[in-house]
Amino acid sequence: MGAGGAVLLLAVLFIVVGVDRVVDALAAADPVLVALTAGLGLCWLAAWSLMLRAVLGALDVEMSVRTAFLVYSGAAFANNVTPFGQAGGEPVAAALISKVGEARYETGLVGIASVDVLNVVPSVSLVFLGVGSYAATTAVGDRVGFAVASAVALIAAIVSAIAFVWRYRVAVVDRVPGAIGPFLGRFDRFDAETIEAGLADRLGNFFADIERVGTDRPRLLGIVALSLLGWLFQAAALTAAFAAVGHPISPLIPVFVVPLSYVAGATPLPGGLGGIEAALVGLLVPTTGVAASAITAAVLVFRGAVYWLPMVIGGASASALGVKAFE
């Protein structure tokens, strides 16, 4: 689907809710609250960049706070321009980390992958806590229930796959290189033994780095706390976006709606563009009682803070850091 699919989804969304009404709502938005939304988006980016710095610190990769912010912004840019969100952007982000941090590629991959995986822990907690609190005062509709079930199923599948690979990591290191090496060795440009030895070494380093991150319990708790803080900054940004378009909502609703909407990031769209906007509108219409056009305007303000702003910062960061790394 790619960028074309994202544009199509956004076009359909605007047609359904009414382009003129959305534009009017955006034109009437309070610029101070729009700026606050952007500021909260930057706070989220800073919190998760500190997560990355803490993870890399566990792997003996030292990075200043400023550099970590720029590197994570570059990683966010990679996630936002590749299909399937984090899954598409992680290899690019890992290459950037390895060059800037002067680390092995697999160490950079463990660093960014750990951030993405650990972000799941507080997101699930926020979904259940938020939906539970919301359900205590309001009936949960089918749409929200389906979204929760879909998120739980997707997360369960990912966790199961990770647990399976981790349990059989020794077999993976022993057998995968032996299968890939001879296959690539059929081509003249590859040497089977070199490929096999190199891949075995990289896989061994990869799993060893994961173990190092997982065994540092105090650091791990701090990393999860930073993840939680980042999610709360995003929820606050969405709350501020609604206030900006003149429709304040309960701050409890974004606490579970924001993490749920990221399920749409697993679609083959660049950074979930179009899919996440549609998911947010679909979840917010039944939970807020606000007009769809106002919700869409608020979502656009919010996504400007957590998608487009990191795109601008991250694109510049990735370009600058990439050039510096190769000098």
Tab-separated table of C-alpha atoms in Angstrom:
chain	number	residue	atom	x	y	z
A	1	MET	CA	0.000	0.000	0.000
A	2	GLY	CA	2.728	2.469	1.010
A	3	ALA	CA	2.323	6.215	0.672
A	4	GLY	CA	-0.481	5.835	-1.878
A	5	GLY	CA	-2.526	3.809	0.598
A	6	ALA	CA	-1.931	6.409	3.317
A	7	VAL	CA	-3.106	9.239	1.057
A	8	LEU	CA	-6.160	7.217	0.035
A	9	LEU	CA	-7.097	6.483	3.656
A	10	LEU	CA	-6.741	10.136	4.640
A	11	ALA	CA	-8.780	11.225	1.607
A	12	VAL	CA	-11.587	8.810	2.497
A	13	LEU	CA	-11.501	10.001	6.118
A	14	PHE	CA	-11.805	13.658	5.074
A	15	ILE	CA	-14.632	12.903	2.653
A	16	VAL	CA	-16.582	10.949	5.274
A	17	VAL	CA	-16.317	13.569	8.036
A	18	GLY	CA	-16.446	16.613	5.745
A	19	VAL	CA	-13.363	18.467	4.539
A	20	ASP	CA	-14.863	21.941	5.019
A	21	ARG	CA	-15.846	21.266	8.634
A	22	VAL	CA	-12.393	19.891	9.453
A	23	VAL	CA	-10.688	22.907	7.860
A	24	ASP	CA	-12.984	25.294	9.772
A	25	ALA	CA	-12.178	23.529	13.062
A	26	LEU	CA	-8.445	23.732	12.354
A	27	ALA	CA	-8.675	27.411	11.390
A	28	ALA	CA	-10.402	28.197	14.694
A	29	ALA	CA	-7.883	26.252	16.805
A	30	ASP	CA	-6.208	28.080	19.697
A	31	PRO	CA	-2.564	28.623	18.627
A	32	VAL	CA	-1.335	28.585	22.234
A	33	LEU	CA	-2.863	25.157	22.839
A	34	VAL	CA	-1.582	23.934	19.470
A	35	ALA	CA	1.900	25.005	20.593
A	36	LEU	CA	1.324	23.195	23.908
A	37	THR	CA	0.426	20.050	21.965
A	38	ALA	CA	3.675	20.337	20.020
A	39	GLY	CA	5.613	20.884	23.244
A	40	LEU	CA	4.115	17.754	24.800
A	41	GLY	CA	5.024	15.871	21.632
A	42	LEU	CA	8.639	16.966	22.104
A	43	CYS	CA	8.481	15.830	25.749
A	44	TRP	CA	7.393	12.370	24.536
A	45	LEU	CA	10.271	12.294	22.060
A	46	ALA	CA	12.718	13.304	24.808
A	47	ALA	CA	11.438	10.625	27.220
A	48	TRP	CA	11.828	7.832	24.678
A	49	SER	CA	15.234	9.118	23.571
A	50	LEU	CA	16.316	8.791	27.219
A	51	MET	CA	14.989	5.228	27.069
A	52	LEU	CA	17.265	4.517	24.132
A	53	ARG	CA	20.211	6.106	25.944
A	54	ALA	CA	19.573	3.939	29.023
A	55	VAL	CA	19.312	0.754	26.932
A	56	LEU	CA	22.516	1.559	25.065
A	57	GLY	CA	24.200	2.332	28.389
A	58	ALA	CA	23.472	-1.244	29.474
A	59	LEU	CA	25.333	-2.343	26.337
A	60	ASP	CA	28.341	-0.099	27.107
A	61	VAL	CA	27.479	2.318	24.306
A	62	GLU	CA	27.876	5.814	25.731
A	63	MET	CA	25.840	8.638	24.245
A	64	SER	CA	25.106	12.175	25.447
A	65	VAL	CA	21.516	13.254	26.115
A	66	ARG	CA	21.623	15.564	23.077
A	67	THR	CA	23.006	12.876	20.781
A	68	ALA	CA	20.485	10.337	22.079
A	69	PHE	CA	17.663	12.785	21.290
A	70	LEU	CA	18.948	13.301	17.760
A	71	VAL	CA	19.532	9.575	17.215
A	72	TYR	CA	16.079	8.610	18.479
A	73	SER	CA	14.539	11.362	16.352
A	74	GLY	CA	16.349	9.835	13.387
A	75	ALA	CA	14.994	6.421	14.374
A	76	ALA	CA	11.479	7.880	14.584
A	77	PHE	CA	11.984	9.339	11.109
A	78	ALA	CA	12.995	5.889	9.808
A	79	ASN	CA	9.914	4.344	11.416
A	80	ASN	CA	7.684	7.023	9.901
A	81	VAL	CA	8.868	6.636	6.316
A	82	THR	CA	8.935	2.829	6.130
A	83	PRO	CA	5.975	0.422	6.008
A	84	PHE	CA	4.946	-1.521	9.126
A	85	GLY	CA	6.201	1.190	11.510
A	86	GLN	CA	8.954	-0.009	13.856
A	87	ALA	CA	9.407	-3.304	12.018
A	88	GLY	CA	10.321	-1.437	8.840
A	89	GLY	CA	12.403	1.302	10.448
A	90	GLU	CA	14.459	-0.693	12.961
A	91	PRO	CA	17.157	-1.890	10.507
A	92	VAL	CA	17.740	1.704	9.366
A	93	ALA	CA	17.717	2.984	12.951
A	94	ALA	CA	20.165	0.241	13.995
A	95	ALA	CA	22.586	1.303	11.262
A	96	LEU	CA	22.399	4.921	12.460
A	97	ILE	CA	23.016	3.898	16.086
A	98	SER	CA	25.951	1.682	15.147
A	99	LYS	CA	27.622	4.478	13.174
A	100	VAL	CA	27.039	7.283	15.685
A	101	GLY	CA	27.680	5.143	18.766
A	102	GLU	CA	30.601	3.296	17.166
A	103	ALA	CA	28.986	-0.020	18.073
A	104	ARG	CA	28.292	-3.288	16.293
A	105	TYR	CA	25.233	-3.275	14.047
A	106	GLU	CA	23.580	-6.017	16.105
A	107	THR	CA	24.095	-3.929	19.267
A	108	GLY	CA	22.294	-1.017	17.629
A	109	LEU	CA	19.518	-3.376	16.573
A	110	VAL	CA	19.149	-4.695	20.128
A	111	GLY	CA	19.064	-1.108	21.402
A	112	ILE	CA	16.226	0.139	19.204
A	113	ALA	CA	14.338	-3.174	19.309
A	114	SER	CA	14.491	-3.191	23.121
A	115	VAL	CA	12.952	0.278	23.230
A	116	ASP	CA	10.107	-0.813	20.957
A	117	VAL	CA	9.463	-4.063	22.856
A	118	LEU	CA	9.630	-2.456	26.306
A	119	ASN	CA	7.151	0.213	25.174
A	120	VAL	CA	4.557	-2.565	24.981
A	121	VAL	CA	4.599	-3.173	28.754
A	122	PRO	CA	3.199	0.194	29.930
A	123	SER	CA	0.969	0.510	26.854
A	124	VAL	CA	-0.900	-2.687	27.756
A	125	SER	CA	-1.176	-1.554	31.368
A	126	LEU	CA	-2.561	1.829	30.296
A	127	VAL	CA	-5.104	0.201	27.970
A	128	PHE	CA	-6.501	-2.068	30.674
A	129	LEU	CA	-6.367	0.622	33.364
A	130	GLY	CA	-7.934	3.239	31.105
A	131	VAL	CA	-10.660	1.001	29.668
A	132	GLY	CA	-11.423	-0.352	33.149
A	133	SER	CA	-11.808	3.145	34.587
A	134	TYR	CA	-13.847	4.271	31.575
A	135	ALA	CA	-16.117	1.220	31.838
A	136	ALA	CA	-16.810	2.027	35.492
A	137	THR	CA	-18.832	5.070	34.429
A	138	THR	CA	-19.716	4.441	30.769
A	139	ALA	CA	-20.713	1.406	28.725
A	140	VAL	CA	-17.882	0.194	26.491
A	141	GLY	CA	-19.051	0.000	22.871
A	142	ASP	CA	-18.352	-2.799	20.418
A	143	ARG	CA	-15.785	-0.707	18.546
A	144	VAL	CA	-13.644	-0.140	21.648
A	145	GLY	CA	-14.057	-3.759	22.714
A	146	PHE	CA	-12.941	-4.973	19.290
A	147	ALA	CA	-9.926	-2.640	19.358
A	148	VAL	CA	-8.889	-3.925	22.789
A	149	ALA	CA	-9.283	-7.544	21.673
A	150	SER	CA	-7.269	-6.875	18.489
A	151	ALA	CA	-4.495	-5.174	20.438
A	152	VAL	CA	-4.310	-7.993	22.976
A	153	ALA	CA	-4.233	-10.620	20.202
A	154	LEU	CA	-1.477	-8.801	18.293
A	155	ILE	CA	0.629	-8.244	21.411
A	156	ALA	CA	0.142	-11.868	22.494
A	157	ALA	CA	1.309	-13.058	19.062
A	158	ILE	CA	4.402	-10.825	19.164
A	159	VAL	CA	5.299	-11.837	22.726
A	160	SER	CA	4.807	-15.520	21.872
A	161	ALA	CA	7.079	-15.215	18.826
A	162	ILE	CA	9.766	-13.434	20.866
A	163	ALA	CA	9.523	-16.037	23.652
A	164	PHE	CA	9.784	-18.873	21.118
A	165	VAL	CA	12.894	-17.441	19.465
A	166	TRP	CA	14.481	-16.718	22.853
A	167	ARG	CA	13.817	-20.233	24.139
A	168	TYR	CA	15.445	-21.776	21.084
A	169	ARG	CA	18.150	-19.122	20.627
A	170	VAL	CA	20.948	-21.697	20.812
A	171	ALA	CA	19.344	-23.667	17.986
A	172	VAL	CA	18.867	-20.445	16.003
A	173	VAL	CA	22.576	-19.581	16.320
A	174	ASP	CA	23.586	-23.142	15.427
A	175	ARG	CA	21.243	-23.817	12.511
A	176	VAL	CA	20.252	-20.569	10.791
A	177	PRO	CA	23.789	-19.674	9.608
A	178	GLY	CA	24.234	-23.257	8.386
A	179	ALA	CA	21.130	-22.895	6.222
A	180	ILE	CA	21.772	-19.384	4.877
A	181	GLY	CA	25.525	-19.734	4.242
A	182	PRO	CA	25.341	-22.622	1.733
A	183	PHE	CA	22.338	-21.030	0.006
A	184	LEU	CA	24.161	-17.736	-0.598
A	185	GLY	CA	27.316	-19.677	-1.432
A	186	ARG	CA	25.666	-20.757	-4.672
A	187	PHE	CA	26.252	-17.249	-5.970
A	188	ASP	CA	29.775	-16.361	-7.097
A	189	ARG	CA	29.990	-13.154	-5.070
A	190	PHE	CA	29.454	-14.941	-1.708
A	191	ASP	CA	31.667	-17.375	0.200
A	192	ALA	CA	29.535	-19.871	2.144
A	193	GLU	CA	31.977	-20.363	5.024
A	194	THR	CA	32.542	-16.631	5.506
A	195	ILE	CA	28.801	-15.914	5.471
A	196	GLU	CA	28.103	-18.743	7.917
A	197	ALA	CA	30.827	-17.713	10.370
A	198	GLY	CA	29.898	-14.025	10.219
A	199	LEU	CA	26.185	-14.657	10.695
A	200	ALA	CA	26.799	-17.031	13.616
A	201	ASP	CA	28.977	-14.395	15.280
A	202	ARG	CA	26.385	-11.644	14.786
A	203	LEU	CA	23.508	-13.791	16.069
A	204	GLY	CA	25.555	-14.783	19.110
A	205	ASN	CA	26.318	-11.125	19.859
A	206	PHE	CA	22.668	-10.204	19.309
A	207	PHE	CA	21.328	-12.652	21.895
A	208	ALA	CA	24.156	-11.851	24.330
A	209	ASP	CA	23.272	-8.142	24.152
A	210	ILE	CA	19.584	-8.886	24.787
A	211	GLU	CA	20.551	-10.861	27.882
A	212	ARG	CA	22.668	-7.975	29.165
A	213	VAL	CA	19.729	-5.574	28.900
A	214	GLY	CA	17.303	-8.008	30.557
A	215	THR	CA	19.484	-8.859	33.553
A	216	ASP	CA	20.050	-5.251	34.713
A	217	ARG	CA	16.827	-5.018	36.765
A	218	PRO	CA	17.190	-1.493	38.253
A	219	ARG	CA	18.025	-0.045	34.840
A	220	LEU	CA	15.157	-2.009	33.287
A	221	LEU	CA	12.664	-0.512	35.753
A	222	GLY	CA	13.943	2.970	34.948
A	223	ILE	CA	13.571	2.302	31.222
A	224	VAL	CA	9.969	1.119	31.648
A	225	ALA	CA	9.236	4.211	33.775
A	226	LEU	CA	10.516	6.439	30.952
A	227	SER	CA	8.322	4.522	28.518
A	228	LEU	CA	5.289	5.128	30.734
A	229	LEU	CA	6.170	8.811	30.940
A	230	GLY	CA	6.346	8.990	27.147
A	231	TRP	CA	2.917	7.392	26.752
A	232	LEU	CA	1.454	9.847	29.277
A	233	PHE	CA	2.987	12.776	27.378
A	234	GLN	CA	1.281	11.503	24.210
A	235	ALA	CA	-2.039	11.183	26.052
A	236	ALA	CA	-1.615	14.723	27.387
A	237	ALA	CA	-0.832	15.942	23.856
A	238	LEU	CA	-4.092	14.484	22.521
A	239	THR	CA	-5.995	16.038	25.439
A	240	ALA	CA	-4.429	19.420	24.635
A	241	ALA	CA	-5.279	18.989	20.940
A	242	PHE	CA	-8.966	18.595	21.785
A	243	ALA	CA	-8.824	21.692	23.979
A	244	ALA	CA	-7.162	23.531	21.080
A	245	VAL	CA	-10.141	22.887	18.780
A	246	GLY	CA	-12.588	23.942	21.501
A	247	HIS	CA	-13.794	20.524	22.649
A	248	PRO	CA	-12.184	19.550	25.976
A	249	ILE	CA	-12.431	15.844	26.825
A	250	SER	CA	-11.658	13.716	29.855
A	251	PRO	CA	-7.876	13.126	30.038
A	252	LEU	CA	-8.669	9.492	30.870
A	253	ILE	CA	-9.842	8.716	27.316
A	254	PRO	CA	-6.513	9.406	25.533
A	255	VAL	CA	-4.746	7.223	28.132
A	256	PHE	CA	-6.154	4.096	26.460
A	257	VAL	CA	-7.064	5.426	23.011
A	258	VAL	CA	-3.498	6.462	22.089
A	259	PRO	CA	-1.888	3.039	22.761
A	260	LEU	CA	-4.807	1.246	21.084
A	261	SER	CA	-4.470	3.334	17.927
A	262	TYR	CA	-0.870	2.209	17.478
A	263	VAL	CA	-2.117	-1.233	16.485
A	264	ALA	CA	-2.758	0.432	13.111
A	265	GLY	CA	0.996	1.043	12.917
A	266	ALA	CA	1.394	-2.648	12.043
A	267	THR	CA	-0.206	-1.988	8.643
A	268	PRO	CA	1.925	-1.602	5.460
A	269	LEU	CA	1.695	2.190	5.692
A	270	PRO	CA	4.615	4.581	6.321
A	271	GLY	CA	4.587	5.008	10.103
A	272	GLY	CA	0.925	3.999	10.170
A	273	LEU	CA	0.042	7.258	8.378
A	274	GLY	CA	-3.654	7.275	7.554
A	275	GLY	CA	-4.295	4.080	9.507
A	276	ILE	CA	-3.558	5.584	12.924
A	277	GLU	CA	-5.579	8.725	12.132
A	278	ALA	CA	-8.547	6.584	11.080
A	279	ALA	CA	-8.158	4.383	14.169
A	280	LEU	CA	-8.065	7.410	16.463
A	281	VAL	CA	-11.196	8.909	14.915
A	282	GLY	CA	-12.943	5.533	15.038
A	283	LEU	CA	-12.150	5.133	18.742
A	284	LEU	CA	-12.831	8.732	19.763
A	285	VAL	CA	-16.245	9.120	18.113
A	286	PRO	CA	-17.995	6.621	20.432
A	287	THR	CA	-15.988	7.533	23.548
A	288	THR	CA	-16.110	11.348	23.509
A	289	GLY	CA	-19.462	12.289	21.993
A	290	VAL	CA	-17.708	15.060	20.028
A	291	ALA	CA	-18.538	15.704	16.354
A	292	ALA	CA	-16.433	13.654	13.938
A	293	SER	CA	-15.133	16.781	12.177
A	294	ALA	CA	-13.852	18.261	15.457
A	295	ILE	CA	-12.314	14.908	16.408
A	296	THR	CA	-10.541	14.720	13.052
A	297	ALA	CA	-9.193	18.244	13.519
A	298	ALA	CA	-7.925	17.368	17.011
A	299	VAL	CA	-6.337	14.178	15.687
A	300	LEU	CA	-4.551	16.147	12.946
A	301	VAL	CA	-3.178	18.592	15.529
A	302	PHE	CA	-2.056	15.657	17.681
A	303	ARG	CA	-0.450	13.789	14.786
A	304	GLY	CA	1.294	16.977	13.771
A	305	ALA	CA	3.012	16.873	17.168
A	306	VAL	CA	3.872	13.159	17.304
A	307	TYR	CA	4.316	12.310	13.606
A	308	TRP	CA	5.136	15.331	11.457
A	309	LEU	CA	7.250	17.242	14.003
A	310	PRO	CA	9.478	14.186	14.688
A	311	MET	CA	9.624	13.676	10.911
A	312	VAL	CA	11.127	17.146	10.445
A	313	ILE	CA	13.516	16.873	13.410
A	314	GLY	CA	14.366	13.250	12.661
A	315	GLY	CA	14.968	13.823	8.973
A	316	ALA	CA	17.417	16.620	9.723
A	317	SER	CA	19.020	14.564	12.518
A	318	ALA	CA	19.405	11.439	10.400
A	319	SER	CA	20.956	13.467	7.599
A	320	ALA	CA	23.363	15.357	9.866
A	321	LEU	CA	24.350	12.344	11.975
A	322	GLY	CA	24.687	10.136	8.923
A	323	VAL	CA	27.067	12.569	7.231
A	324	LYS	CA	29.047	13.025	10.463
A	325	ALA	CA	29.309	9.266	10.994
A	326	PHE	CA	30.790	8.700	7.546
A	327	GLU	CA	33.288	11.585	7.674
